[in-house]
mmCIF file of C-alpha atoms in Angstrom:
data_model
loop_
_atom_site.group_PDB
_atom_site.id
_atom_site.type_symbol
_atom_site.label_atom_id
_atom_site.label_comp_id
_atom_site.label_asym_id
_atom_site.label_seq_id
_atom_site.Cartn_x
_atom_site.Cartn_y
_atom_site.Cartn_z
ATOM 1 C CA PRO U 1 -4.341 -22.885 28.873
ATOM 2 C CA ALA U 2 -6.497 -23.155 31.850
ATOM 3 C CA ALA U 3 -8.050 -26.225 32.816
ATOM 4 C CA VAL U 4 -11.718 -26.359 32.216
ATOM 5 C CA THR U 5 -13.164 -26.997 36.133
ATOM 6 C CA LYS U 6 -16.934 -28.062 36.758
ATOM 7 C CA ASP U 7 -18.128 -24.300 37.623
ATOM 8 C CA SER U 8 -16.954 -23.567 34.205
ATOM 9 C CA HIS U 9 -18.965 -25.763 32.286
ATOM 10 C CA PRO U 10 -20.877 -24.175 29.470
ATOM 11 C CA VAL U 11 -24.023 -25.931 30.223
ATOM 12 C CA LYS U 12 -24.269 -25.015 33.731
ATOM 13 C CA ALA U 13 -23.103 -21.691 33.518
ATOM 14 C CA VAL U 14 -25.871 -21.071 30.950
ATOM 15 C CA LEU U 15 -28.229 -22.566 33.991
ATOM 16 C CA ASN U 16 -26.739 -20.527 36.585
ATOM 17 C CA ASP U 17 -27.161 -17.432 34.082
ATOM 18 C CA LEU U 18 -31.068 -17.951 33.522
ATOM 19 C CA LEU U 19 -31.406 -19.060 37.040
ATOM 20 C CA ALA U 20 -30.269 -15.577 38.052
ATOM 21 C CA SER U 21 -31.954 -13.484 35.437
ATOM 22 C CA LEU U 22 -34.922 -15.137 36.406
ATOM 23 C CA LYS U 23 -34.767 -14.655 40.279
ATOM 24 C CA PHE U 24 -34.021 -11.163 39.379
ATOM 25 C CA VAL U 25 -37.085 -10.453 37.506
ATOM 26 C CA PHE U 26 -39.720 -12.471 39.327
ATOM 27 C CA THR U 27 -38.690 -10.564 42.345
ATOM 28 C CA ARG U 28 -39.827 -7.249 40.431
ATOM 29 C CA LYS U 29 -43.573 -7.109 39.695
ATOM 30 C CA ALA U 30 -43.029 -4.669 36.755
ATOM 31 C CA LEU U 31 -40.705 -6.757 34.792
ATOM 32 C CA ALA U 32 -42.246 -10.142 35.565
ATOM 33 C CA PHE U 33 -45.468 -8.400 34.458
ATOM 34 C CA ALA U 34 -44.039 -6.976 31.258
ATOM 35 C CA ILE U 35 -42.101 -10.503 30.199
ATOM 36 C CA LEU U 36 -45.469 -12.533 31.240
ATOM 37 C CA ALA U 37 -47.620 -10.129 28.965
ATOM 38 C CA MET U 38 -44.989 -10.124 26.335
ATOM 39 C CA GLY U 39 -45.234 -13.920 26.240
ATOM 40 C CA ALA U 40 -48.891 -13.670 26.094
ATOM 41 C CA GLY U 41 -48.936 -11.616 23.617
ATOM 42 C CA VAL U 42 -46.505 -13.728 21.145
ATOM 43 C CA PHE U 43 -48.955 -16.997 22.193
ATOM 44 C CA ALA U 44 -51.598 -15.392 21.313
ATOM 45 C CA LEU U 45 -50.194 -14.200 17.926
ATOM 46 C CA SER U 46 -49.263 -17.757 17.609
ATOM 47 C CA CYS U 47 -52.561 -19.280 18.054
ATOM 48 C CA VAL U 48 -54.182 -16.762 15.805
ATOM 49 C CA GLY U 49 -51.646 -16.530 12.747
ATOM 50 C CA PRO U 50 -51.849 -20.180 11.727
ATOM 51 C CA LEU U 51 -55.253 -20.251 11.851
ATOM 52 C CA ILE U 52 -56.181 -17.423 9.512
ATOM 53 C CA ALA U 53 -56.342 -18.898 6.187
ATOM 54 C CA VAL U 54 -58.649 -21.852 7.259
ATOM 55 C CA TYR U 55 -60.854 -18.873 9.317
ATOM 56 C CA VAL U 56 -61.071 -17.027 6.092
ATOM 57 C CA ARG U 57 -61.871 -20.085 4.279
ATOM 58 C CA ASP U 58 -64.479 -22.210 6.373
ATOM 59 C CA GLU U 59 -65.946 -19.054 8.405
ATOM 60 C CA LEU U 60 -65.837 -16.206 5.876
ATOM 61 C CA LYS U 61 -66.400 -18.483 2.600
ATOM 62 C CA SER U 62 -63.747 -16.121 1.039
ATOM 63 C CA ASN U 63 -60.646 -16.981 -1.591
ATOM 64 C CA GLU U 64 -57.170 -16.032 -1.305
ATOM 65 C CA ILE U 65 -57.518 -12.485 -2.412
ATOM 66 C CA VAL U 66 -59.547 -11.603 0.541
ATOM 67 C CA TYR U 67 -57.129 -13.750 2.671
ATOM 68 C CA GLY U 68 -53.943 -11.558 1.230
ATOM 69 C CA SER U 69 -55.493 -7.961 1.896
ATOM 70 C CA ILE U 70 -57.187 -8.640 5.387
ATOM 71 C CA ASN U 71 -53.892 -10.474 6.563
ATOM 72 C CA SER U 72 -52.066 -7.651 5.619
ATOM 73 C CA LEU U 73 -53.766 -5.770 8.249
ATOM 74 C CA LEU U 74 -51.891 -7.363 10.714
ATOM 75 C CA GLY U 75 -48.365 -5.732 9.388
ATOM 76 C CA VAL U 76 -49.972 -2.547 8.885
ATOM 77 C CA GLY U 77 -51.040 -2.683 12.648
ATOM 78 C CA MET U 78 -47.651 -3.485 13.588
ATOM 79 C CA ILE U 79 -45.913 -0.504 11.708
ATOM 80 C CA ILE U 80 -48.587 2.143 12.799
ATOM 81 C CA ALA U 81 -48.472 1.221 16.356
ATOM 82 C CA THR U 82 -43.901 1.532 16.169
ATOM 83 C CA LEU U 83 -44.570 4.578 14.533
ATOM 84 C CA ALA U 84 -46.981 6.401 16.986
ATOM 85 C CA ILE U 85 -45.444 5.065 20.023
ATOM 86 C CA GLY U 86 -41.716 6.346 18.973
ATOM 87 C CA ARG U 87 -43.834 9.914 18.477
ATOM 88 C CA PHE U 88 -46.073 9.461 21.506
ATOM 89 C CA ALA U 89 -45.710 7.529 24.153
ATOM 90 C CA GLN U 90 -42.499 9.249 25.612
ATOM 91 C CA ARG U 91 -44.741 10.807 28.538
ATOM 92 C CA ARG U 92 -46.784 7.319 29.037
ATOM 93 C CA SER U 93 -46.556 4.870 31.417
ATOM 94 C CA LYS U 94 -44.996 1.672 30.078
ATOM 95 C CA SER U 95 -47.432 -0.157 32.076
ATOM 96 C CA HIS U 96 -50.441 1.258 30.543
ATOM 97 C CA LEU U 97 -49.216 0.948 27.250
ATOM 98 C CA ILE U 98 -48.935 -3.033 28.058
ATOM 99 C CA LEU U 99 -52.318 -3.124 29.156
ATOM 100 C CA ALA U 100 -53.467 -1.120 26.188
ATOM 101 C CA GLY U 101 -51.690 -3.280 23.790
ATOM 102 C CA LEU U 102 -53.529 -6.678 25.451
ATOM 103 C CA LEU U 103 -57.305 -5.263 25.889
ATOM 104 C CA THR U 104 -56.139 -3.924 21.927
ATOM 105 C CA MET U 105 -55.397 -7.438 21.546
ATOM 106 C CA GLY U 106 -58.068 -9.378 23.076
ATOM 107 C CA GLY U 107 -60.741 -6.909 21.369
ATOM 108 C CA GLY U 108 -59.119 -7.856 17.604
ATOM 109 C CA VAL U 109 -59.301 -11.730 18.402
ATOM 110 C CA MET U 110 -62.903 -11.557 20.162
ATOM 111 C CA LEU U 111 -63.745 -9.198 17.042
ATOM 112 C CA MET U 112 -63.151 -12.281 14.730
ATOM 113 C CA GLY U 113 -64.672 -15.021 16.641
ATOM 114 C CA ALA U 114 -67.855 -13.227 17.349
ATOM 115 C CA MET U 115 -68.724 -11.219 14.230
ATOM 116 C CA LYS U 116 -67.733 -13.589 10.929
ATOM 117 C CA ASN U 117 -67.457 -11.321 8.118
ATOM 118 C CA ILE U 118 -64.607 -9.618 6.495
ATOM 119 C CA PRO U 119 -64.899 -6.040 7.796
ATOM 120 C CA ALA U 120 -64.694 -7.363 11.196
ATOM 121 C CA ALA U 121 -62.019 -9.816 10.190
ATOM 122 C CA ALA U 122 -60.122 -6.842 9.069
ATOM 123 C CA ALA U 123 -60.819 -4.733 11.967
ATOM 124 C CA GLY U 124 -59.596 -7.386 13.849
ATOM 125 C CA LEU U 125 -56.561 -8.501 12.372
ATOM 126 C CA PHE U 126 -55.097 -4.791 12.233
ATOM 127 C CA SER U 127 -56.487 -4.463 16.173
ATOM 128 C CA ILE U 128 -53.833 -7.515 16.642
ATOM 129 C CA GLY U 129 -51.293 -6.164 14.896
ATOM 130 C CA LEU U 130 -51.498 -3.007 16.596
ATOM 131 C CA GLY U 131 -51.747 -4.429 19.987
ATOM 132 C CA VAL U 132 -48.918 -6.963 19.926
ATOM 133 C CA GLU U 133 -46.188 -4.140 19.189
ATOM 134 C CA LEU U 134 -48.121 -2.030 21.981
ATOM 135 C CA VAL U 135 -47.273 -4.980 24.382
ATOM 136 C CA LEU U 136 -43.551 -6.068 23.142
ATOM 137 C CA ILE U 137 -41.994 -2.395 22.293
ATOM 138 C CA PRO U 138 -42.952 -1.117 26.035
ATOM 139 C CA GLY U 139 -42.578 -3.928 27.561
ATOM 140 C CA GLN U 140 -38.699 -4.254 26.143
ATOM 141 C CA THR U 141 -38.448 -0.631 26.713
ATOM 142 C CA MET U 142 -39.103 -1.242 30.492
ATOM 143 C CA ILE U 143 -37.185 -4.003 31.039
ATOM 144 C CA GLN U 144 -34.046 -2.002 29.637
ATOM 145 C CA ALA U 145 -34.704 0.508 31.559
ATOM 146 C CA GLN U 146 -35.316 -1.028 35.193
ATOM 147 C CA THR U 147 -32.139 -3.731 34.802
ATOM 148 C CA PRO U 148 -28.770 -3.022 35.787
ATOM 149 C CA VAL U 149 -26.179 -3.218 33.179
ATOM 150 C CA ASP U 150 -24.457 -6.209 34.700
ATOM 151 C CA MET U 151 -27.849 -8.366 34.136
ATOM 152 C CA VAL U 152 -29.361 -6.694 30.686
ATOM 153 C CA GLY U 153 -27.148 -9.928 29.010
ATOM 154 C CA ARG U 154 -29.068 -12.650 31.145
ATOM 155 C CA VAL U 155 -32.284 -10.976 31.463
ATOM 156 C CA SER U 156 -32.408 -10.465 27.575
ATOM 157 C CA GLY U 157 -31.400 -13.786 27.011
ATOM 158 C CA SER U 158 -34.055 -15.387 28.967
ATOM 159 C CA LEU U 159 -36.584 -12.725 27.531
ATOM 160 C CA TRP U 160 -36.015 -14.216 24.048
ATOM 161 C CA ALA U 161 -36.240 -17.854 25.344
ATOM 162 C CA LEU U 162 -39.449 -17.235 26.735
ATOM 163 C CA MET U 163 -40.770 -15.739 23.613
ATOM 164 C CA SER U 164 -39.412 -18.499 21.597
ATOM 165 C CA VAL U 165 -41.124 -20.735 23.934
ATOM 166 C CA ALA U 166 -44.571 -18.956 24.259
ATOM 167 C CA GLN U 167 -44.493 -19.442 19.767
ATOM 168 C CA LEU U 168 -44.202 -22.997 20.090
ATOM 169 C CA PRO U 169 -47.620 -24.062 22.258
ATOM 170 C CA GLY U 170 -49.791 -21.491 19.893
ATOM 171 C CA MET U 171 -48.418 -23.353 16.795
ATOM 172 C CA LEU U 172 -48.499 -26.730 17.840
ATOM 173 C CA LEU U 173 -51.790 -26.483 19.901
ATOM 174 C CA SER U 174 -54.179 -24.120 17.667
ATOM 175 C CA GLY U 175 -54.427 -26.940 15.048
ATOM 176 C CA SER U 176 -55.977 -29.995 17.080
ATOM 177 C CA ILE U 177 -57.657 -27.819 19.516
ATOM 178 C CA VAL U 178 -59.658 -26.075 16.608
ATOM 179 C CA GLN U 179 -60.904 -29.861 15.101
ATOM 180 C CA ARG U 180 -62.353 -30.032 18.703
ATOM 181 C CA ILE U 181 -63.617 -26.833 19.661
ATOM 182 C CA GLY U 182 -63.790 -25.220 16.300
ATOM 183 C CA ILE U 183 -61.804 -21.937 15.602
ATOM 184 C CA THR U 184 -64.395 -19.379 17.424
ATOM 185 C CA ALA U 185 -64.037 -21.034 20.567
ATOM 186 C CA VAL U 186 -60.278 -21.050 20.005
ATOM 187 C CA PHE U 187 -60.519 -16.906 19.126
ATOM 188 C CA CYS U 188 -63.020 -16.322 22.298
ATOM 189 C CA VAL U 189 -60.534 -18.416 24.754
ATOM 190 C CA THR U 190 -57.465 -16.548 23.424
ATOM 191 C CA ALA U 191 -59.380 -13.192 23.601
ATOM 192 C CA VAL U 192 -60.303 -14.159 27.368
ATOM 193 C CA MET U 193 -56.586 -14.931 28.381
ATOM 194 C CA LEU U 194 -55.579 -11.416 26.968
ATOM 195 C CA VAL U 195 -58.394 -9.530 28.935
ATOM 196 C CA LEU U 196 -57.462 -11.752 31.656
ATOM 197 C CA MET U 197 -53.736 -10.641 31.977
ATOM 198 C CA ALA U 198 -54.537 -6.970 31.370
ATOM 199 C CA ILE U 199 -56.786 -7.414 34.535
ATOM 200 C CA LEU U 200 -54.097 -8.962 36.798
ATOM 201 C CA GLY U 201 -51.771 -6.184 35.536
ATOM 202 C CA HIS U 202 -54.148 -3.682 36.171
ATOM 203 C CA PHE U 203 -54.236 -4.790 39.818
ATOM 204 C CA ARG U 204 -50.959 -5.894 40.318
ATOM 205 C CA LEU U 205 -49.243 -2.832 39.188
ATOM 206 C CA PRO U 206 -51.278 0.023 40.559
ATOM 207 C CA ARG U 207 -47.856 2.026 42.368
ATOM 208 C CA GLU U 208 -45.667 1.273 39.349
ATOM 209 C CA GLN U 209 -48.177 2.925 36.963
ATOM 210 C CA THR U 210 -48.712 5.786 39.420
ATOM 211 C CA GLU U 211 -45.140 6.699 39.959
ATOM 212 C CA VAL U 212 -44.382 6.501 36.172
ATOM 213 C CA ALA U 213 -46.715 8.795 35.376
ATOM 214 C CA MET U 214 -45.859 11.301 37.792
ATOM 215 C CA THR U 215 -42.272 10.953 36.989
ATOM 216 C CA ALA U 216 -43.139 11.458 33.067
ATOM 217 C CA SER U 217 -45.336 14.841 34.060
ATOM 218 C CA GLU U 218 -42.432 16.249 35.887
ATOM 219 C CA SER U 219 -40.189 15.883 33.462
#
């Protein structure tokens, strides 16, 4: 068998692939925004998700039946978004869908923080589920469509590494932060982060949105 050289060391190869994919992504505004938006969506979900049980108990003063009922609406929102995107989103700008998803998530989280009642919590969780899929599915589609074949594996690997990393801070920090500032403040800060990300995308990606919309209308 051939000798193993320094250049073929597995760790170095992985790092080289990671650096190559990051360089490729962050020299393209649309792809960079898509990946950052997906990371923000996963981070927000990891902040809110672990706190739902505590939110129902301490803020809504309700029981496990209410928790199970409203928590299931998160999954219902995801399912409906997945079905709707496959049917209605083919002629729509992927950037517009990502921005709409960020705003929908932000609105849902803010609703839960501002109006502490069961209907608002149910609507908020449904909106979060709807919004996160509006971010993730168009984001993945945009990345697949705009990445050359020889870079797809490396970019996809970097994307899922980011998704994994984005979950950890939310799960680790949400509990300790809640003890200091409260669940309402955590929800409001998370909602503001999502809205700011959407605003950033709106001003950073005007050309890409227009080009995609024009392409869809001509097809």
